[in-house]
mmCIF file with all atom_site columns, C-alpha atoms in Angstrom:
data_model
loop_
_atom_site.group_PDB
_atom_site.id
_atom_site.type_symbol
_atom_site.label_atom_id
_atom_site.label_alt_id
_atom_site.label_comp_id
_atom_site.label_asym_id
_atom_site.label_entity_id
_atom_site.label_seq_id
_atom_site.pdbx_PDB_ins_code
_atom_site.Cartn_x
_atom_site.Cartn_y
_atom_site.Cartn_z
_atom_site.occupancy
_atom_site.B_iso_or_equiv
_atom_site.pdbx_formal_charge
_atom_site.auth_seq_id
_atom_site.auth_comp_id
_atom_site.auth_asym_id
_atom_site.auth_atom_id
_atom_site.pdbx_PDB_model_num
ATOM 1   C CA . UNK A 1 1   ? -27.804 -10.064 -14.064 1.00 0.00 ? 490 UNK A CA 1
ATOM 2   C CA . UNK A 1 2   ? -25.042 -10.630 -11.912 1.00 0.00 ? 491 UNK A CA 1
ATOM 3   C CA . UNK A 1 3   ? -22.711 -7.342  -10.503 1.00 0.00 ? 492 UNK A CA 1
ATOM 4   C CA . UNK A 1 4   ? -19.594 -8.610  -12.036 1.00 0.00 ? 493 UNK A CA 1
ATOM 5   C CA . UNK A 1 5   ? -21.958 -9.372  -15.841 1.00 0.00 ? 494 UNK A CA 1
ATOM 6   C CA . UNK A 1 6   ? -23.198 -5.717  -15.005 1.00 0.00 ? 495 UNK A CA 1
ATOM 7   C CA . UNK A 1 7   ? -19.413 -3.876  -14.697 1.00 0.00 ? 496 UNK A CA 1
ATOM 8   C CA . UNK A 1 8   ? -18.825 -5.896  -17.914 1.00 0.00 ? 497 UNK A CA 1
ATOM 9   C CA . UNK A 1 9   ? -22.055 -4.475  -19.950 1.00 0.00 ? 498 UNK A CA 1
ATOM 10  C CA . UNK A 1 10  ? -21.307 -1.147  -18.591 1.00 0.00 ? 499 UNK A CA 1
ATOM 11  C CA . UNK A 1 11  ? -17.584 -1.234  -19.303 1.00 0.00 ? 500 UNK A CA 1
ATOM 12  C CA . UNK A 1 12  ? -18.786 -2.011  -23.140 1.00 0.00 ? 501 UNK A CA 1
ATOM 13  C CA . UNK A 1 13  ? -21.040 0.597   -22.751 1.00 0.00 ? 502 UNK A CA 1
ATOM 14  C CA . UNK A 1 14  ? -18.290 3.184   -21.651 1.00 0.00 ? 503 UNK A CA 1
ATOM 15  C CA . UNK A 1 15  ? -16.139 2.158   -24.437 1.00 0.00 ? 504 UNK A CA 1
ATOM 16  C CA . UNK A 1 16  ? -18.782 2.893   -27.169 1.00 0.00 ? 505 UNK A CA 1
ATOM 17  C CA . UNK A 1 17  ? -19.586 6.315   -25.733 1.00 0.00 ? 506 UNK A CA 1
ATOM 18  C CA . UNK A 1 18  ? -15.998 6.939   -25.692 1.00 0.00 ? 507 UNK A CA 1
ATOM 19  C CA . UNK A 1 19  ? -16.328 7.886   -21.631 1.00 0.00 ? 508 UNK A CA 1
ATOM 20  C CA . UNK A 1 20  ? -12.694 8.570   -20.256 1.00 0.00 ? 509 UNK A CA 1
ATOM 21  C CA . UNK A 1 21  ? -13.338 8.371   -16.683 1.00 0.00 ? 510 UNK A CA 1
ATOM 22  C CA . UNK A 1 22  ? -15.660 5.932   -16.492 1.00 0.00 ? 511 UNK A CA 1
ATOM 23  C CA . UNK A 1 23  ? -14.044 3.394   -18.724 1.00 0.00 ? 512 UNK A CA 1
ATOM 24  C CA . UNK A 1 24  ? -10.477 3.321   -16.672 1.00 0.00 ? 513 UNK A CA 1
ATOM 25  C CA . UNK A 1 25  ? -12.688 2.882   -13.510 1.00 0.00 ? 514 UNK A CA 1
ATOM 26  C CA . UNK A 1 26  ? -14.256 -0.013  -14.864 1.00 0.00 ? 515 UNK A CA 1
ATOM 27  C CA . UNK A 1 27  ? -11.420 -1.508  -16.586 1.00 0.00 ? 516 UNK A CA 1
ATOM 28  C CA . UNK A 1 28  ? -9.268  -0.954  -13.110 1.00 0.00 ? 517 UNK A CA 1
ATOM 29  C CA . UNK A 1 29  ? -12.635 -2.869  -11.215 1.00 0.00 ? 518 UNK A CA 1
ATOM 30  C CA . UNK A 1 30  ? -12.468 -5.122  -14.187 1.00 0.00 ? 519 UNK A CA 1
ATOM 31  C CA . UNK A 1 31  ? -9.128  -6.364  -13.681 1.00 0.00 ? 520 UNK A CA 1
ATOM 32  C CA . UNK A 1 32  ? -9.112  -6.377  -10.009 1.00 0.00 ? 521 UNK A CA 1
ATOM 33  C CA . UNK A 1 33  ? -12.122 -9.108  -10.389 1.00 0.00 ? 522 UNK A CA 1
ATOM 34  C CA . UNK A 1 34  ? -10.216 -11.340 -13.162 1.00 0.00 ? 523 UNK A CA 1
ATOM 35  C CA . UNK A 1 35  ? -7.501  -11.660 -10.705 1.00 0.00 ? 524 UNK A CA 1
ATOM 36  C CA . UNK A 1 36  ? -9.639  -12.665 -7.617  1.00 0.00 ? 525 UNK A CA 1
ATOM 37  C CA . UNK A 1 37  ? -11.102 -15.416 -10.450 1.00 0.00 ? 526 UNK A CA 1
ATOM 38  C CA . UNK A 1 38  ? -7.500  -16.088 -10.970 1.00 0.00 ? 527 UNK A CA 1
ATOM 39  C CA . UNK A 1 39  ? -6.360  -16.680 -7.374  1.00 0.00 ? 528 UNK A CA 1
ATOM 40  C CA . UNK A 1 40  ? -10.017 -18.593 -6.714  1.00 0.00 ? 529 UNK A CA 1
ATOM 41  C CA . UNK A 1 41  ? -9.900  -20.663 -10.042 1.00 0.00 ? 530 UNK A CA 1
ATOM 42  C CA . UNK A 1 42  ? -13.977 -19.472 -9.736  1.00 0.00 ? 531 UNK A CA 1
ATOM 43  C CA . UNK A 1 43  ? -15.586 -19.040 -13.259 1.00 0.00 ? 532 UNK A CA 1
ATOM 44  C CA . UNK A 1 44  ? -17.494 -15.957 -11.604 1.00 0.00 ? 533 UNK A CA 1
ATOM 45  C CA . UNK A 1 45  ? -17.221 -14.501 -8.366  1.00 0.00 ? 534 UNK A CA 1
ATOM 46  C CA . UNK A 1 46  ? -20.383 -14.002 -6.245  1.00 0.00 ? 535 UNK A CA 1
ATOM 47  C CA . UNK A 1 47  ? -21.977 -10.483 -5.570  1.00 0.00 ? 536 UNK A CA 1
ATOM 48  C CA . UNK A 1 48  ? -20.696 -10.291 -2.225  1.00 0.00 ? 537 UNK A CA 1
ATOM 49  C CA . UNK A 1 49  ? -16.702 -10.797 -3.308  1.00 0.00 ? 538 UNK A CA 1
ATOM 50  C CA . UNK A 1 50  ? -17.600 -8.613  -6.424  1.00 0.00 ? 539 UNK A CA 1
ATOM 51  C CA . UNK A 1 51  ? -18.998 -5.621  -3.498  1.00 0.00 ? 540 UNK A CA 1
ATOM 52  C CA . UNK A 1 52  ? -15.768 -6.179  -1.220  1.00 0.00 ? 541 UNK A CA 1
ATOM 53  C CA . UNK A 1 53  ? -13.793 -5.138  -4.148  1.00 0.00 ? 542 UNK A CA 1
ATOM 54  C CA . UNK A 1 54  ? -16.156 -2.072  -4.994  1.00 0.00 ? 543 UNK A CA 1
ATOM 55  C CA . UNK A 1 55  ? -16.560 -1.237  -1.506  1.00 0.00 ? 544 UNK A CA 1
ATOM 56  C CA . UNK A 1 56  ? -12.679 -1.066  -1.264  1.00 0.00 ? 545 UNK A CA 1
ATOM 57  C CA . UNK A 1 57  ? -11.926 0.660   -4.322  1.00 0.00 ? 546 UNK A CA 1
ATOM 58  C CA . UNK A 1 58  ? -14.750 3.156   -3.137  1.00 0.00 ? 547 UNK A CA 1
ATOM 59  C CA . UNK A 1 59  ? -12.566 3.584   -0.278  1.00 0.00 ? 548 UNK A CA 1
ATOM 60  C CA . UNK A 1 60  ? -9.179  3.943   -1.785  1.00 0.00 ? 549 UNK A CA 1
ATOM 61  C CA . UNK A 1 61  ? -10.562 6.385   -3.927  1.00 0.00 ? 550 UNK A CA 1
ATOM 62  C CA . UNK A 1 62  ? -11.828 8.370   -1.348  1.00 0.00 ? 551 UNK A CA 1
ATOM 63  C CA . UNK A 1 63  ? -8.691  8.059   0.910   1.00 0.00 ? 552 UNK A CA 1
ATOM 64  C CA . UNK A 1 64  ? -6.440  8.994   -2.005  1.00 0.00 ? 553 UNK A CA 1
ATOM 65  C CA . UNK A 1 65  ? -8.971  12.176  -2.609  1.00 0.00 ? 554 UNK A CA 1
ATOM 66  C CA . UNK A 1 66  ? -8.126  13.293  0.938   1.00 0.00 ? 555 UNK A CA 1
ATOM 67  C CA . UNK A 1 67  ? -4.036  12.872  0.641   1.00 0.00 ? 556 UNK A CA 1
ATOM 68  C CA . UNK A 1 68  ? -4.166  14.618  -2.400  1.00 0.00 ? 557 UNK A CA 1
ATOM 69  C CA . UNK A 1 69  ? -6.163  17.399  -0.886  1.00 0.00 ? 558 UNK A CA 1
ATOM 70  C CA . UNK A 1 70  ? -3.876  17.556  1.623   1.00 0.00 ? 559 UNK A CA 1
ATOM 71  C CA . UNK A 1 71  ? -1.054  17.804  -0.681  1.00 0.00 ? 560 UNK A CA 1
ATOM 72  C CA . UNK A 1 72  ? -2.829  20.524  -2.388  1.00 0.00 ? 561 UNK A CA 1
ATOM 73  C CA . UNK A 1 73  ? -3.133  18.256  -5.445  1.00 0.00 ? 562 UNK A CA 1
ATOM 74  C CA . UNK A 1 74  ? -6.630  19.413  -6.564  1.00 0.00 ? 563 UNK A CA 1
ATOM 75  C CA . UNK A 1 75  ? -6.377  17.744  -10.198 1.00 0.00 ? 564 UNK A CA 1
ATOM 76  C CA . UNK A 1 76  ? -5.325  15.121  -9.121  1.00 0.00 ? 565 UNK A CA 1
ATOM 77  C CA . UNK A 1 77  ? -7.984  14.978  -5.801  1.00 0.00 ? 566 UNK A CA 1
ATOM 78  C CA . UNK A 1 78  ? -10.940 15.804  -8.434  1.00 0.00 ? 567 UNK A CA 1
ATOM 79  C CA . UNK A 1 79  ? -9.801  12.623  -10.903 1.00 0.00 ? 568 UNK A CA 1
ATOM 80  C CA . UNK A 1 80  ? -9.911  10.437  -7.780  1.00 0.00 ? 569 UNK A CA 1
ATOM 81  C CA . UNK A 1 81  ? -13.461 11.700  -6.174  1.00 0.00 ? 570 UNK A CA 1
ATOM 82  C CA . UNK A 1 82  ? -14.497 10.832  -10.294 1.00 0.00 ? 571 UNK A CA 1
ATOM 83  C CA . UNK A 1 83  ? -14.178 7.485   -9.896  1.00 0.00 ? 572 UNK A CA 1
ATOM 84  C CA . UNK A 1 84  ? -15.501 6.764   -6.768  1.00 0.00 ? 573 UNK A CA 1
ATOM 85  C CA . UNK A 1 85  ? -18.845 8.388   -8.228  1.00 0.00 ? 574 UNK A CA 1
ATOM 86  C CA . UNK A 1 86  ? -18.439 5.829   -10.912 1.00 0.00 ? 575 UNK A CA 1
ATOM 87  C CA . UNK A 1 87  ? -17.455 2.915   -8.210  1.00 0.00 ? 576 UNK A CA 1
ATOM 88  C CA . UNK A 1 88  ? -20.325 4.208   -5.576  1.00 0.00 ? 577 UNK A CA 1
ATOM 89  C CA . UNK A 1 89  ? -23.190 3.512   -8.670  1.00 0.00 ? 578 UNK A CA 1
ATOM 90  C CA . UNK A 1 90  ? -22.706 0.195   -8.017  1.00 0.00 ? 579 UNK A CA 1
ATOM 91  C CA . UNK A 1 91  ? -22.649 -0.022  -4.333  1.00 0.00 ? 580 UNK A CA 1
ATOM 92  C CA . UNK A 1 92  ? -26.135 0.739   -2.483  1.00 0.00 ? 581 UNK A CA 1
ATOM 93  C CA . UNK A 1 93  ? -26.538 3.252   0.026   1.00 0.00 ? 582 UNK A CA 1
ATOM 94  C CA . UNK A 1 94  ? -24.935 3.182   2.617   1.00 0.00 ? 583 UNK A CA 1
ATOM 95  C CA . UNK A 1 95  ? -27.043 2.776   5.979   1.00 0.00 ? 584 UNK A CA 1
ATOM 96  C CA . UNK A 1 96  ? -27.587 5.616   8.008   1.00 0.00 ? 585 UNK A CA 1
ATOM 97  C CA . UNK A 1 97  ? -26.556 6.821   11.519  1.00 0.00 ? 586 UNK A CA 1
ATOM 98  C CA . UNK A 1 98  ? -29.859 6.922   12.918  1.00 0.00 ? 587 UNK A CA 1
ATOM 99  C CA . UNK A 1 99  ? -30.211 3.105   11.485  1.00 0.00 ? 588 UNK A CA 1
ATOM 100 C CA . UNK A 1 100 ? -27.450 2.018   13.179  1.00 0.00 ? 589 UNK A CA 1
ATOM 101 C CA . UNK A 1 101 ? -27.804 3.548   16.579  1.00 0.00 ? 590 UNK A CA 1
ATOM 102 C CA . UNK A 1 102 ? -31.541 2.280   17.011  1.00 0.00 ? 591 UNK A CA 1
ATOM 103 C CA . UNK A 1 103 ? -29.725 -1.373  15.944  1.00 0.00 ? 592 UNK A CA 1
ATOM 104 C CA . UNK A 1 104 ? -26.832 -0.303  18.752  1.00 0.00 ? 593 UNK A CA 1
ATOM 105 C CA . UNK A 1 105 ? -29.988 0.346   21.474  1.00 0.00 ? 594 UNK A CA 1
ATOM 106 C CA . UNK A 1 106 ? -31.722 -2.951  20.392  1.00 0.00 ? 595 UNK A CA 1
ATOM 107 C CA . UNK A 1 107 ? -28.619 -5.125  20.175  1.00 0.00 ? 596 UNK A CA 1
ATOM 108 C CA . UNK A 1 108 ? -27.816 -3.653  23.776  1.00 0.00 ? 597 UNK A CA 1
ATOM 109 C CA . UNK A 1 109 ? -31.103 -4.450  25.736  1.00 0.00 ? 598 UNK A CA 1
ATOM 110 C CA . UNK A 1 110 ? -31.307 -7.970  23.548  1.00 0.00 ? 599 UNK A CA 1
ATOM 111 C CA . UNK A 1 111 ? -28.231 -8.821  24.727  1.00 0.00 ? 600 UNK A CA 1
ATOM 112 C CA . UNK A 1 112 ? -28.758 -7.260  27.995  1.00 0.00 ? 601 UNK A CA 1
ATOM 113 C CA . UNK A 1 113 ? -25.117 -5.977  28.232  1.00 0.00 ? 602 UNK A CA 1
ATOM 114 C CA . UNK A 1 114 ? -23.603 -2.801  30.524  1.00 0.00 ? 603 UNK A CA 1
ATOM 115 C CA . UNK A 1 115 ? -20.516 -2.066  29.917  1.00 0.00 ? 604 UNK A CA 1
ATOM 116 C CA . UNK A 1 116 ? -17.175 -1.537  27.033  1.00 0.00 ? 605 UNK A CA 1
ATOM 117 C CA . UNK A 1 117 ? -16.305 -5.438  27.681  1.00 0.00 ? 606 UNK A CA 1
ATOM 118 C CA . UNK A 1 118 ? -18.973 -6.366  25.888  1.00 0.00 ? 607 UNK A CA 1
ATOM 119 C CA . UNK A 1 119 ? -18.557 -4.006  22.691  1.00 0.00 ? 608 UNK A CA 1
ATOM 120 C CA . UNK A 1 120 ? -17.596 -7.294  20.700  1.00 0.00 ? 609 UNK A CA 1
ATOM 121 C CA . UNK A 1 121 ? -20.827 -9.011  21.289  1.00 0.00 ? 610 UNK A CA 1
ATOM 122 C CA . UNK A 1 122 ? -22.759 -5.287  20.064  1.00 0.00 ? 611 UNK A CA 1
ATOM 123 C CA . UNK A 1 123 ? -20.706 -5.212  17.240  1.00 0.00 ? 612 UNK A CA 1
ATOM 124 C CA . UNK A 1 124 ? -21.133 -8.997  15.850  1.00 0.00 ? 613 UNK A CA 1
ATOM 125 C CA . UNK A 1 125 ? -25.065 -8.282  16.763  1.00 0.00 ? 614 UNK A CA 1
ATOM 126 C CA . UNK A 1 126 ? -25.252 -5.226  14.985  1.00 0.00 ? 615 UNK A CA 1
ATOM 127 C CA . UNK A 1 127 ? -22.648 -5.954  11.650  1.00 0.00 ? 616 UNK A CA 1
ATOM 128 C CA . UNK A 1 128 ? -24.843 -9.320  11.592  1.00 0.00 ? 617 UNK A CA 1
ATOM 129 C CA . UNK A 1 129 ? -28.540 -7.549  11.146  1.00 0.00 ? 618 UNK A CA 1
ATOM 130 C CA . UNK A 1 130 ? -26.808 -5.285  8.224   1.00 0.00 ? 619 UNK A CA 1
ATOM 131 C CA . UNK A 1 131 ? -24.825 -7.679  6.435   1.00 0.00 ? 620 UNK A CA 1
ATOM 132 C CA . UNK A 1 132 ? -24.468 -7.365  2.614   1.00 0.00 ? 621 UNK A CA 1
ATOM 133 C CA . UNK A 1 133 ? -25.735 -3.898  2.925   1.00 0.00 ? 622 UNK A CA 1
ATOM 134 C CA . UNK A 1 134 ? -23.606 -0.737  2.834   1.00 0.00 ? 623 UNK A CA 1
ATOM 135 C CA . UNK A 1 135 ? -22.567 0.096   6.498   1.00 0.00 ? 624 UNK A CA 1
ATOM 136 C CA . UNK A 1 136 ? -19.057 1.672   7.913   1.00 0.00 ? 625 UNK A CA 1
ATOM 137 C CA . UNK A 1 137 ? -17.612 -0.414  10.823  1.00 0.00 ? 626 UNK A CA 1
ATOM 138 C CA . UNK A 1 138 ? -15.910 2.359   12.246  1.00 0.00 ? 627 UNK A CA 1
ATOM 139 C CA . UNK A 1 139 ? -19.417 4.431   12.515  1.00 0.00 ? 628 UNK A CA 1
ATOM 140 C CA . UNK A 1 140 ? -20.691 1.296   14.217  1.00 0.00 ? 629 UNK A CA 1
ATOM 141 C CA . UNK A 1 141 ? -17.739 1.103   16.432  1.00 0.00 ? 630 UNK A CA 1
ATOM 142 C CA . UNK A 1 142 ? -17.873 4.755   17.503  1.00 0.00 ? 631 UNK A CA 1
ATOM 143 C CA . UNK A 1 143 ? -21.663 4.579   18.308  1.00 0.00 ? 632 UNK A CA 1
ATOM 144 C CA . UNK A 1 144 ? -21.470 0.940   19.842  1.00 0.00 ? 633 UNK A CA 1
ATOM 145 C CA . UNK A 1 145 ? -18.884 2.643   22.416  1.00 0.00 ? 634 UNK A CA 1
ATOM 146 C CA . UNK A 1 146 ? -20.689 5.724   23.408  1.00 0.00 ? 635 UNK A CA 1
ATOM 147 C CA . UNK A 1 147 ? -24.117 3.924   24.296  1.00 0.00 ? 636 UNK A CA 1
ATOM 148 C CA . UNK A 1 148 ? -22.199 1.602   26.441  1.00 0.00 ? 637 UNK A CA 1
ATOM 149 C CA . UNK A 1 149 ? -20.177 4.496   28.175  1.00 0.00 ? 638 UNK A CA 1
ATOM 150 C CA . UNK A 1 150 ? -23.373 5.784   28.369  1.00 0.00 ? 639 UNK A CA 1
ATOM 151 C CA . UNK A 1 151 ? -24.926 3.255   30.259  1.00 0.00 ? 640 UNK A CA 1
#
């Protein structure tokens, strides 16, 4: 079963158990995909297109959580961090630090670079060995840059 045939089961699912939170999510995700089909002409979009629009919902939702925080908007902040629990069920774990540094220190010596003009070619190496998996470019970015200060 496909992501996008998965949001659909589980967006029938959510209606019959009457579930609030997680049936707006899903319709919201929902509608966000039948417009990329719409600007595409695709029948169905692949898993990858379906998990850049999860992973950037994820994101918005957890951006939003902050401002609202911020604006000491705790209702509101809660609603938000609620949906990106029902976004992040669909998106798999997201790699973890100690991951990516040992692919920063192996992308380094393979590469056999020294110094910040080559954080590009790290990068590429390192986004390349994780891609369709769950990683944060800026946590890459800020470990790419201190091993190469380092060095």
């Amino acid at each position: 079963m496909t992501l996008q045939e998965t949001i659909n089961t589980d967006l029938k699912t959510a209606l019959k158990a009457k579930d609030e939170t997680v049936l707006g999510t899903l319709r919201l995700l929902k509608a966000e995909i039948q417009y990329e089909l719409t600007k595409t002409g695709a029948s169905e979009l692949s898993d990858t297109a379906v998990m850049q629009i999860l992973k950037s919902n994820f994101k918005r939702r957890k951006d939003t959580a902050v401002e609202y925080d911020k604006a000491n908007r705790p209702d509101l902040s809660s609603k938000e961090i609620q949906e990106a629990e029902v976004i992040s069920r669909y998106i798999p774990k997201e790699v973890s630090e100690e991951e990516i540094s040992i692919a920063v220190n192996e992308a380094i010596v393979e590469l056999n670079v020294s110094g910040a003009q080559d954080m590009g070619k790290v990068m590429g190496k390192v986004m390349a060995k994780f891609k369709g998996q769950n990683i944060d470019g800026s946590k890459v970015s800020s470990l790419v840059k201190q091993a190469l200060t380092a060095r």
